PDB file of C-alpha atoms in Angstrom:
ATOM      1  CA  MET A  25     -32.048  89.227  82.413  1.00 79.00           C
ATOM      2  CA  LEU A  26     -32.789  91.065  79.167  1.00 89.00           C
ATOM      3  CA  THR A  27     -32.577  88.657  76.255  1.00 90.00           C
ATOM      4  CA  THR A  28     -33.583  88.774  72.612  1.00 94.00           C
ATOM      5  CA  ASN A  29     -37.359  89.140  72.425  1.00 97.00           C
ATOM      6  CA  ARG A  30     -38.306  85.919  70.678  1.00 97.00           C
ATOM      7  CA  LEU A  31     -41.904  87.007  70.136  1.00 98.00           C
ATOM      8  CA  ARG A  32     -40.736  90.172  68.425  1.00 97.00           C
ATOM      9  CA  GLN A  33     -38.527  88.095  66.127  1.00 97.00           C
ATOM     10  CA  GLN A  34     -41.337  85.664  65.329  1.00 98.00           C
ATOM     11  CA  LEU A  35     -43.703  88.487  64.429  1.00 98.00           C
ATOM     12  CA  ALA A  36     -41.083  90.063  62.160  1.00 97.00           C
ATOM     13  CA  GLN A  37     -40.714  86.709  60.395  1.00 97.00           C
ATOM     14  CA  LYS A  38     -44.527  86.338  60.141  1.00 96.00           C
ATOM     15  CA  GLN A  39     -44.494  83.105  62.091  1.00 98.00           C
ATOM     16  CA  THR A  40     -47.766  82.001  63.669  1.00 98.00           C
ATOM     17  CA  VAL A  41     -47.593  82.524  67.427  1.00 98.00           C
ATOM     18  CA  PHE A  42     -49.939  81.613  70.249  1.00 98.00           C
ATOM     19  CA  GLY A  43     -50.257  83.316  73.612  1.00 98.00           C
ATOM     20  CA  LEU A  44     -52.300  82.922  76.752  1.00 98.00           C
ATOM     21  CA  ILE A  45     -53.398  85.326  79.479  1.00 98.00           C
ATOM     22  CA  ALA A  46     -52.079  84.234  82.878  1.00 98.00           C
ATOM     23  CA  SER A  47     -54.748  85.054  85.456  1.00 97.00           C
ATOM     24  CA  VAL A  48     -53.594  82.676  88.184  1.00 97.00           C
ATOM     25  CA  PRO A  49     -50.891  84.492  90.191  1.00 97.00           C
ATOM     26  CA  ALA A  50     -48.568  81.516  90.474  1.00 97.00           C
ATOM     27  CA  PRO A  51     -45.177  80.967  88.791  1.00 98.00           C
ATOM     28  CA  ILE A  52     -45.889  77.283  88.211  1.00 97.00           C
ATOM     29  CA  MET A  53     -48.746  78.219  85.860  1.00 97.00           C
ATOM     30  CA  ILE A  54     -46.262  80.044  83.644  1.00 98.00           C
ATOM     31  CA  GLU A  55     -44.217  76.875  83.519  1.00 97.00           C
ATOM     32  CA  VAL A  56     -47.296  74.836  82.568  1.00 97.00           C
ATOM     33  CA  ILE A  57     -48.207  77.300  79.802  1.00 98.00           C
ATOM     34  CA  ALA A  58     -44.641  77.360  78.448  1.00 98.00           C
ATOM     35  CA  TYR A  59     -44.175  73.605  78.369  1.00 98.00           C
ATOM     36  CA  ALA A  60     -47.619  73.186  76.797  1.00 97.00           C
ATOM     37  CA  GLY A  61     -46.064  74.922  73.775  1.00 98.00           C
ATOM     38  CA  PHE A  62     -47.266  78.525  73.875  1.00 98.00           C
ATOM     39  CA  ASP A  63     -44.993  81.246  72.518  1.00 98.00           C
ATOM     40  CA  PHE A  64     -45.874  84.098  74.870  1.00 98.00           C
ATOM     41  CA  VAL A  65     -47.822  84.821  78.008  1.00 98.00           C
ATOM     42  CA  ILE A  66     -49.612  87.955  79.197  1.00 98.00           C
ATOM     43  CA  ILE A  67     -49.361  88.221  82.982  1.00 98.00           C
ATOM     44  CA  ASP A  68     -52.547  89.988  84.024  1.00 98.00           C
ATOM     45  CA  MET A  69     -52.399  92.810  86.546  1.00 97.00           C
ATOM     46  CA  GLU A  70     -55.634  94.444  85.365  1.00 97.00           C
ATOM     47  CA  HIS A  71     -58.199  91.883  86.519  1.00 96.00           C
ATOM     48  CA  VAL A  72     -56.130  90.046  89.113  1.00 94.00           C
ATOM     49  CA  MET A  73     -54.954  90.897  92.629  1.00 94.00           C
ATOM     50  CA  ILE A  74     -51.244  90.180  92.431  1.00 95.00           C
ATOM     51  CA  ASN A  75     -48.212  91.452  94.304  1.00 94.00           C
ATOM     52  CA  PRO A  76     -45.053  92.720  92.557  1.00 94.00           C
ATOM     53  CA  GLU A  77     -42.829  89.958  93.934  1.00 96.00           C
ATOM     54  CA  THR A  78     -45.104  87.301  92.422  1.00 97.00           C
ATOM     55  CA  VAL A  79     -45.005  89.110  89.067  1.00 98.00           C
ATOM     56  CA  GLU A  80     -41.207  89.027  89.159  1.00 97.00           C
ATOM     57  CA  HIS A  81     -41.194  85.299  89.956  1.00 98.00           C
ATOM     58  CA  MET A  82     -43.618  84.644  87.081  1.00 98.00           C
ATOM     59  CA  ILE A  83     -41.376  86.592  84.715  1.00 98.00           C
ATOM     60  CA  ARG A  84     -38.322  84.695  85.958  1.00 97.00           C
ATOM     61  CA  VAL A  85     -40.012  81.349  85.292  1.00 98.00           C
ATOM     62  CA  ALA A  86     -41.003  82.545  81.806  1.00 98.00           C
ATOM     63  CA  GLU A  87     -37.372  83.386  81.052  1.00 96.00           C
ATOM     64  CA  GLN A  88     -36.184  79.986  82.254  1.00 96.00           C
ATOM     65  CA  SER A  89     -38.823  78.066  80.315  1.00 97.00           C
ATOM     66  CA  GLY A  90     -38.356  79.936  77.038  1.00 96.00           C
ATOM     67  CA  ILE A  91     -41.650  81.833  76.746  1.00 98.00           C
ATOM     68  CA  THR A  92     -41.883  85.601  76.188  1.00 98.00           C
ATOM     69  CA  PRO A  93     -43.366  87.363  79.257  1.00 98.00           C
ATOM     70  CA  LEU A  94     -45.622  90.356  78.653  1.00 98.00           C
ATOM     71  CA  VAL A  95     -47.529  92.168  81.397  1.00 98.00           C
ATOM     72  CA  ARG A  96     -50.955  93.769  81.130  1.00 98.00           C
ATOM     73  CA  ILE A  97     -50.839  96.728  83.485  1.00 98.00           C
ATOM     74  CA  ALA A  98     -53.831  97.854  85.528  1.00 97.00           C
ATOM     75  CA  GLU A  99     -53.474 101.512  84.597  1.00 96.00           C
ATOM     76  CA  ILE A 100     -51.022 103.874  82.980  1.00 97.00           C
ATOM     77  CA  ASN A 101     -48.742 104.573  85.898  1.00 97.00           C
ATOM     78  CA  ALA A 102     -45.077 105.341  85.230  1.00 97.00           C
ATOM     79  CA  LYS A 103     -43.901 103.807  88.508  1.00 96.00           C
ATOM     80  CA  GLU A 104     -45.841 100.598  87.946  1.00 96.00           C
ATOM     81  CA  ILE A 105     -44.485 100.313  84.400  1.00 98.00           C
ATOM     82  CA  LEU A 106     -40.961 100.897  85.710  1.00 97.00           C
ATOM     83  CA  ARG A 107     -41.227  98.145  88.322  1.00 96.00           C
ATOM     84  CA  VAL A 108     -42.707  95.692  85.832  1.00 97.00           C
ATOM     85  CA  LEU A 109     -39.893  96.295  83.348  1.00 97.00           C
ATOM     86  CA  ASP A 110     -37.212  96.267  86.031  1.00 96.00           C
ATOM     87  CA  SER A 111     -38.601  92.848  86.975  1.00 96.00           C
ATOM     88  CA  GLY A 112     -37.798  91.661  83.450  1.00 96.00           C
ATOM     89  CA  ALA A 113     -41.037  91.968  81.465  1.00 98.00           C
ATOM     90  CA  MET A 114     -40.445  91.989  77.710  1.00 98.00           C
ATOM     91  CA  GLY A 115     -43.491  94.066  76.877  1.00 98.00           C
ATOM     92  CA  ILE A 116     -46.325  96.193  78.227  1.00 98.00           C
ATOM     93  CA  VAL A 117     -49.939  95.497  77.258  1.00 98.00           C
ATOM     94  CA  ILE A 118     -52.042  98.655  77.682  1.00 98.00           C
ATOM     95  CA  PRO A 119     -55.748  98.045  78.348  1.00 98.00           C
ATOM     96  CA  GLN A 120     -58.602 100.318  77.276  1.00 98.00           C
ATOM     97  CA  VAL A 121     -56.645 102.510  74.865  1.00 98.00           C
ATOM     98  CA  GLU A 122     -58.835 105.286  73.459  1.00 98.00           C
ATOM     99  CA  HIS A 123     -56.382 107.960  72.314  1.00 98.00           C
ATOM    100  CA  LYS A 124     -52.771 108.201  71.202  1.00 98.00           C
ATOM    101  CA  GLU A 125     -51.660 110.136  74.276  1.00 98.00           C
ATOM    102  CA  GLN A 126     -52.100 106.995  76.377  1.00 98.00           C
ATOM    103  CA  VAL A 127     -49.649 105.090  74.196  1.00 98.00           C
ATOM    104  CA  GLU A 128     -47.219 108.006  74.154  1.00 98.00           C
ATOM    105  CA  ALA A 129     -47.274 108.113  77.963  1.00 98.00           C
ATOM    106  CA  VAL A 130     -46.441 104.406  78.185  1.00 98.00           C
ATOM    107  CA  ILE A 131     -43.590 104.774  75.692  1.00 98.00           C
ATOM    108  CA  GLN A 132     -42.150 107.617  77.745  1.00 98.00           C
ATOM    109  CA  ALA A 133     -42.258 105.417  80.856  1.00 98.00           C
ATOM    110  CA  ALA A 134     -41.059 102.227  79.167  1.00 98.00           C
ATOM    111  CA  LYS A 135     -38.219 103.456  76.958  1.00 98.00           C
ATOM    112  CA  TYR A 136     -34.883 104.997  77.816  1.00 97.00           C
ATOM    113  CA  PHE A 137     -33.453 108.180  76.260  1.00 97.00           C
ATOM    114  CA  PRO A 138     -33.598 109.218  73.444  1.00 96.00           C
ATOM    115  CA  ILE A 139     -37.047 107.627  72.992  1.00 97.00           C
ATOM    116  CA  GLY A 140     -38.403 108.037  76.511  1.00 97.00           C
ATOM    117  CA  GLN A 141     -37.435 108.838  80.063  1.00 97.00           C
ATOM    118  CA  ARG A 142     -37.519 105.475  81.852  1.00 97.00           C
ATOM    119  CA  SER A 143     -35.615 105.719  85.116  1.00 95.00           C
ATOM    120  CA  MET A 144     -32.192 104.066  84.832  1.00 92.00           C
ATOM    121  CA  ASN A 145     -31.446 101.011  86.921  1.00 86.00           C
ATOM    122  CA  SER A 146     -28.853  98.219  86.975  1.00 79.00           C
ATOM    123  CA  GLY A 147     -31.164  95.517  88.356  1.00 88.00           C
ATOM    124  CA  ARG A 148     -31.877  92.036  87.075  1.00 92.00           C
ATOM    125  CA  PRO A 149     -32.630  92.920  83.406  1.00 92.00           C
ATOM    126  CA  GLY A 150     -29.223  94.635  83.230  1.00 90.00           C
ATOM    127  CA  ILE A 151     -27.568  91.758  85.145  1.00 91.00           C
ATOM    128  CA  PHE A 152     -26.939  94.078  88.108  1.00 91.00           C
ATOM    129  CA  GLY A 153     -24.480  96.194  86.144  1.00 89.00           C
ATOM    130  CA  ARG A 154     -22.283  93.304  85.015  1.00 90.00           C
ATOM    131  CA  ASP A 155     -22.435  94.418  81.382  1.00 84.00           C
ATOM    132  CA  ASP A 156     -22.213  97.846  79.818  1.00 91.00           C
ATOM    133  CA  LEU A 157     -25.315  99.749  80.941  1.00 91.00           C
ATOM    134  CA  ALA A 158     -25.405 102.076  77.930  1.00 93.00           C
ATOM    135  CA  ASP A 159     -25.497  98.997  75.706  1.00 94.00           C
ATOM    136  CA  TYR A 160     -28.233  97.491  77.884  1.00 94.00           C
ATOM    137  CA  MET A 161     -30.358 100.654  77.519  1.00 95.00           C
ATOM    138  CA  GLU A 162     -30.058 100.543  73.750  1.00 95.00           C
ATOM    139  CA  ARG A 163     -31.028  96.866  73.640  1.00 95.00           C
ATOM    140  CA  ALA A 164     -33.934  97.430  76.018  1.00 96.00           C
ATOM    141  CA  ASN A 165     -35.314 100.165  73.779  1.00 97.00           C
ATOM    142  CA  HIS A 166     -35.260  97.695  70.906  1.00 97.00           C
ATOM    143  CA  GLU A 167     -36.552  94.588  72.669  1.00 97.00           C
ATOM    144  CA  ILE A 168     -39.325  95.945  74.928  1.00 98.00           C
ATOM    145  CA  MET A 169     -42.694  95.730  73.174  1.00 98.00           C
ATOM    146  CA  ILE A 170     -45.557  98.245  73.404  1.00 98.00           C
ATOM    147  CA  ILE A 171     -48.977  96.652  72.836  1.00 98.00           C
ATOM    148  CA  PRO A 172     -52.202  98.684  73.044  1.00 98.00           C
ATOM    149  CA  MET A 173     -55.564  96.948  73.479  1.00 98.00           C
ATOM    150  CA  ILE A 174     -58.606  98.379  71.681  1.00 98.00           C
ATOM    151  CA  GLU A 175     -61.685  97.647  73.782  1.00 98.00           C
ATOM    152  CA  THR A 176     -64.103 100.555  73.303  1.00 98.00           C
ATOM    153  CA  VAL A 177     -65.994 102.365  70.561  1.00 98.00           C
ATOM    154  CA  GLN A 178     -63.783 105.407  71.223  1.00 98.00           C
ATOM    155  CA  GLY A 179     -60.683 103.309  70.636  1.00 98.00           C
ATOM    156  CA  VAL A 180     -62.046 102.044  67.322  1.00 98.00           C
ATOM    157  CA  GLU A 181     -62.931 105.567  66.216  1.00 98.00           C
ATOM    158  CA  GLN A 182     -59.421 106.795  67.098  1.00 98.00           C
ATOM    159  CA  ILE A 183     -57.529 103.792  65.714  1.00 98.00           C
ATOM    160  CA  ASP A 184     -55.820 105.773  62.921  1.00 98.00           C
ATOM    161  CA  GLU A 185     -54.475 108.307  65.417  1.00 98.00           C
ATOM    162  CA  ILE A 186     -53.506 105.625  67.938  1.00 98.00           C
ATOM    163  CA  LEU A 187     -51.551 103.598  65.411  1.00 98.00           C
ATOM    164  CA  SER A 188     -49.805 106.703  64.111  1.00 98.00           C
ATOM    165  CA  VAL A 189     -47.639 106.627  67.248  1.00 98.00           C
ATOM    166  CA  GLU A 190     -44.159 105.375  66.434  1.00 97.00           C
ATOM    167  CA  GLY A 191     -43.048 102.448  68.579  1.00 97.00           C
ATOM    168  CA  ILE A 192     -46.146 100.229  68.663  1.00 98.00           C
ATOM    169  CA  ASP A 193     -45.085  96.607  68.200  1.00 98.00           C
ATOM    170  CA  MET A 194     -48.464  94.852  68.125  1.00 98.00           C
ATOM    171  CA  ILE A 195     -52.145  95.709  68.537  1.00 98.00           C
ATOM    172  CA  LEU A 196     -54.405  93.428  70.598  1.00 98.00           C
ATOM    173  CA  GLU A 197     -58.172  93.217  70.250  1.00 98.00           C
ATOM    174  CA  GLY A 198     -60.560  93.214  73.190  1.00 97.00           C
ATOM    175  CA  ALA A 199     -63.823  91.914  71.738  1.00 97.00           C
ATOM    176  CA  ALA A 200     -65.467  91.227  75.110  1.00 96.00           C
ATOM    177  CA  ASP A 201     -65.249  94.787  76.450  1.00 97.00           C
ATOM    178  CA  LEU A 202     -65.817  96.086  72.933  1.00 98.00           C
ATOM    179  CA  SER A 203     -69.140  94.250  72.757  1.00 98.00           C
ATOM    180  CA  GLN A 204     -70.223  95.969  75.972  1.00 98.00           C
ATOM    181  CA  SER A 205     -69.101  99.329  74.633  1.00 98.00           C
ATOM    182  CA  TYR A 206     -71.349  98.767  71.606  1.00 98.00           C
ATOM    183  CA  GLY A 207     -74.264  97.874  73.878  1.00 98.00           C
ATOM    184  CA  VAL A 208     -74.264  94.154  73.084  1.00 98.00           C
ATOM    185  CA  PRO A 209     -72.345  92.630  76.038  1.00 97.00           C
ATOM    186  CA  TRP A 210     -70.719  89.239  75.423  1.00 95.00           C
ATOM    187  CA  GLN A 211     -72.023  89.136  71.848  1.00 96.00           C
ATOM    188  CA  THR A 212     -68.524  89.011  70.428  1.00 96.00           C
ATOM    189  CA  GLU A 213     -69.853  87.745  67.083  1.00 95.00           C
ATOM    190  CA  HIS A 214     -72.271  90.666  66.727  1.00 97.00           C
ATOM    191  CA  THR A 215     -72.001  92.511  63.421  1.00 98.00           C
ATOM    192  CA  LEU A 216     -70.944  95.750  65.117  1.00 98.00           C
ATOM    193  CA  VAL A 217     -68.112  93.993  66.954  1.00 98.00           C
ATOM    194  CA  ARG A 218     -66.926  92.000  63.949  1.00 97.00           C
ATOM    195  CA  GLN A 219     -66.885  95.103  61.743  1.00 98.00           C
ATOM    196  CA  ALA A 220     -64.935  97.017  64.385  1.00 98.00           C
ATOM    197  CA  LEU A 221     -62.323  94.277  64.719  1.00 98.00           C
ATOM    198  CA  ASP A 222     -61.950  94.013  60.954  1.00 98.00           C
ATOM    199  CA  HIS A 223     -61.426  97.775  60.789  1.00 98.00           C
ATOM    200  CA  ILE A 224     -58.733  97.672  63.500  1.00 98.00           C
ATOM    201  CA  GLN A 225     -56.950  94.866  61.674  1.00 98.00           C
ATOM    202  CA  GLN A 226     -57.109  96.668  58.328  1.00 98.00           C
ATOM    203  CA  VAL A 227     -55.623  99.851  59.764  1.00 98.00           C
ATOM    204  CA  ALA A 228     -52.912  97.868  61.575  1.00 98.00           C
ATOM    205  CA  THR A 229     -52.024  95.999  58.391  1.00 97.00           C
ATOM    206  CA  SER A 230     -51.830  99.240  56.412  1.00 98.00           C
ATOM    207  CA  ARG A 231     -49.273 100.487  58.949  1.00 97.00           C
ATOM    208  CA  GLN A 232     -47.419  97.139  59.051  1.00 97.00           C
ATOM    209  CA  ILE A 233     -48.257  96.630  62.726  1.00 98.00           C
ATOM    210  CA  PRO A 234     -49.006  93.009  63.711  1.00 98.00           C
ATOM    211  CA  TYR A 235     -52.607  92.424  64.777  1.00 98.00           C
ATOM    212  CA  CYS A 236     -53.284  89.921  67.550  1.00 98.00           C
ATOM    213  CA  ALA A 237     -56.699  88.252  67.604  1.00 98.00           C
ATOM    214  CA  ILE A 238     -58.466  86.410  70.421  1.00 98.00           C
ATOM    215  CA  PRO A 239     -60.420  83.682  68.596  1.00 97.00           C
ATOM    216  CA  ARG A 240     -63.085  81.981  70.689  1.00 94.00           C
ATOM    217  CA  GLN A 241     -64.116  79.492  68.009  1.00 93.00           C
ATOM    218  CA  ILE A 242     -62.234  77.713  65.230  1.00 95.00           C
ATOM    219  CA  ASN A 243     -64.134  79.668  62.559  1.00 95.00           C
ATOM    220  CA  GLN A 244     -62.832  82.934  64.070  1.00 96.00           C
ATOM    221  CA  TYR A 245     -59.285  81.563  63.950  1.00 97.00           C
ATOM    222  CA  GLU A 246     -59.756  80.653  60.276  1.00 97.00           C
ATOM    223  CA  HIS A 247     -61.224  84.097  59.563  1.00 97.00           C
ATOM    224  CA  TRP A 248     -58.116  85.845  60.886  1.00 98.00           C
ATOM    225  CA  GLN A 249     -55.731  83.386  59.271  1.00 97.00           C
ATOM    226  CA  ASN A 250     -57.325  84.127  55.902  1.00 97.00           C
ATOM    227  CA  LYS A 251     -56.672  87.813  56.528  1.00 97.00           C
ATOM    228  CA  GLY A 252     -52.975  87.167  57.112  1.00 97.00           C
ATOM    229  CA  VAL A 253     -53.029  87.405  60.905  1.00 98.00           C
ATOM    230  CA  HIS A 254     -50.280  85.410  62.636  1.00 98.00           C
ATOM    231  CA  ALA A 255     -50.703  86.239  66.336  1.00 98.00           C
ATOM    232  CA  PHE A 256     -53.383  84.749  68.563  1.00 98.00           C
ATOM    233  CA  VAL A 257     -54.281  84.804  72.251  1.00 98.00           C
ATOM    234  CA  LEU A 258     -56.311  81.717  73.135  1.00 98.00           C
ATOM    235  CA  GLY A 259     -58.043  83.080  76.242  1.00 96.00           C
ATOM    236  CA  ASP A 260     -56.850  82.679  79.819  1.00 96.00           C
ATOM    237  CA  GLU A 261     -55.673  79.640  81.705  1.00 97.00           C
ATOM    238  CA  ARG A 262     -58.446  79.879  84.317  1.00 96.00           C
ATOM    239  CA  GLY A 263     -61.177  79.411  81.733  1.00 95.00           C
ATOM    240  CA  ILE A 264     -59.283  76.627  79.978  1.00 96.00           C
ATOM    241  CA  ALA A 265     -58.623  74.832  83.275  1.00 96.00           C
ATOM    242  CA  PHE A 266     -62.254  75.213  84.358  1.00 97.00           C
ATOM    243  CA  ARG A 267     -63.603  73.721  81.127  1.00 96.00           C
ATOM    244  CA  ALA A 268     -61.034  70.920  81.246  1.00 97.00           C
ATOM    245  CA  LEU A 269     -62.057  70.075  84.807  1.00 97.00           C
ATOM    246  CA  GLN A 270     -65.718  70.095  83.848  1.00 96.00           C
ATOM    247  CA  SER A 271     -64.998  67.831  80.896  1.00 96.00           C
ATOM    248  CA  LYS A 272     -63.008  65.431  83.056  1.00 96.00           C
ATOM    249  CA  LEU A 273     -65.754  65.200  85.664  1.00 95.00           C
ATOM    250  CA  ALA A 274     -68.384  64.633  82.983  1.00 95.00           C
ATOM    251  CA  GLN A 275     -66.554  61.450  81.937  1.00 95.00           C
ATOM    252  CA  PHE A 276     -67.507  59.890  85.254  1.00 95.00           C
ATOM    253  CA  PRO A 277     -71.286  60.265  85.683  1.00 88.00           C
ATOM    254  CA  VAL A 278     -72.856  59.590  89.058  1.00 87.00           C
ATOM    255  CA  ILE A 279     -75.035  56.472  89.045  1.00 81.00           C
ATOM    256  CA  ASN A 280     -77.827  56.902  91.564  1.00 72.00           C
ATOM    257  CA  THR A 281     -78.914  53.588  93.119  1.00 62.00           C
ATOM    258  CA  ASP A 282     -81.884  53.048  95.322  1.00 61.00           C
ATOM    259  CA  ARG A 283     -80.175  52.307  98.613  1.00 54.00           C
ATOM    260  CA  SER A 284     -83.449  51.269 100.197  1.00 53.00           C
ATOM    261  CA  GLN A 285     -83.326  47.996  98.287  1.00 54.00           C
ATOM    262  CA  THR A 286     -80.084  47.003  99.955  1.00 50.00           C
ATOM    263  CA  GLU A 287     -81.017  47.997 103.461  1.00 50.00           C
ATOM    264  CA  LEU A 288     -82.290  45.340 105.885  1.00 48.00           C
TER     265      LEU A 288
END
């Protein structure tokens, strides 16, 4: 069911919001993330094998638990975007954006006339035609978010053109892939990467487009806060769960005893 996009409202009010990438294809993980206190979740279809029915269930759980569900698509495919939105997603995250035409193509697929040409449907977001469908289309055009990710040198170089596209609701960094694009893989604190991210944020701010950072350390979070950034993605739940499990196990060290001393 299409509701008011709470994340969109929070960004407009410059509230600090926290999101998480959902890489485990299981609805219960969305529930865990929501009740842990996160504001939004990015259901990942780019790096994860996941079927459409599971995506719809994850979106449904997000709706019920009060967290804004976004979906990172695997590629720019109008039919895939249509199915994701007809399942109830409140926004499309576009990976590997390098030129404005990519964003324009997603807007055409994600928005109804007069903005785009999304195929009309009276499914679950429109409550199966219970309410006025023309009104639903207008609300959908307002509530659905378009969020490009900048993850390559080409994307950084084209950031002015990319952000000139009307209808972008937030810009998301991709420091990991960006570091590889600059030839320094996984060195997300490298000077080239940091300068690129700062440039993206400056251009976004000049165009009044919210910038979303992915801080990996507390000093990175403080850096972006000092620059007036209010939106943060704190990694993915797989990595957080893995580190938590490691930490838990480390609390109970194995004590090796010499069994030979106890044997007869």
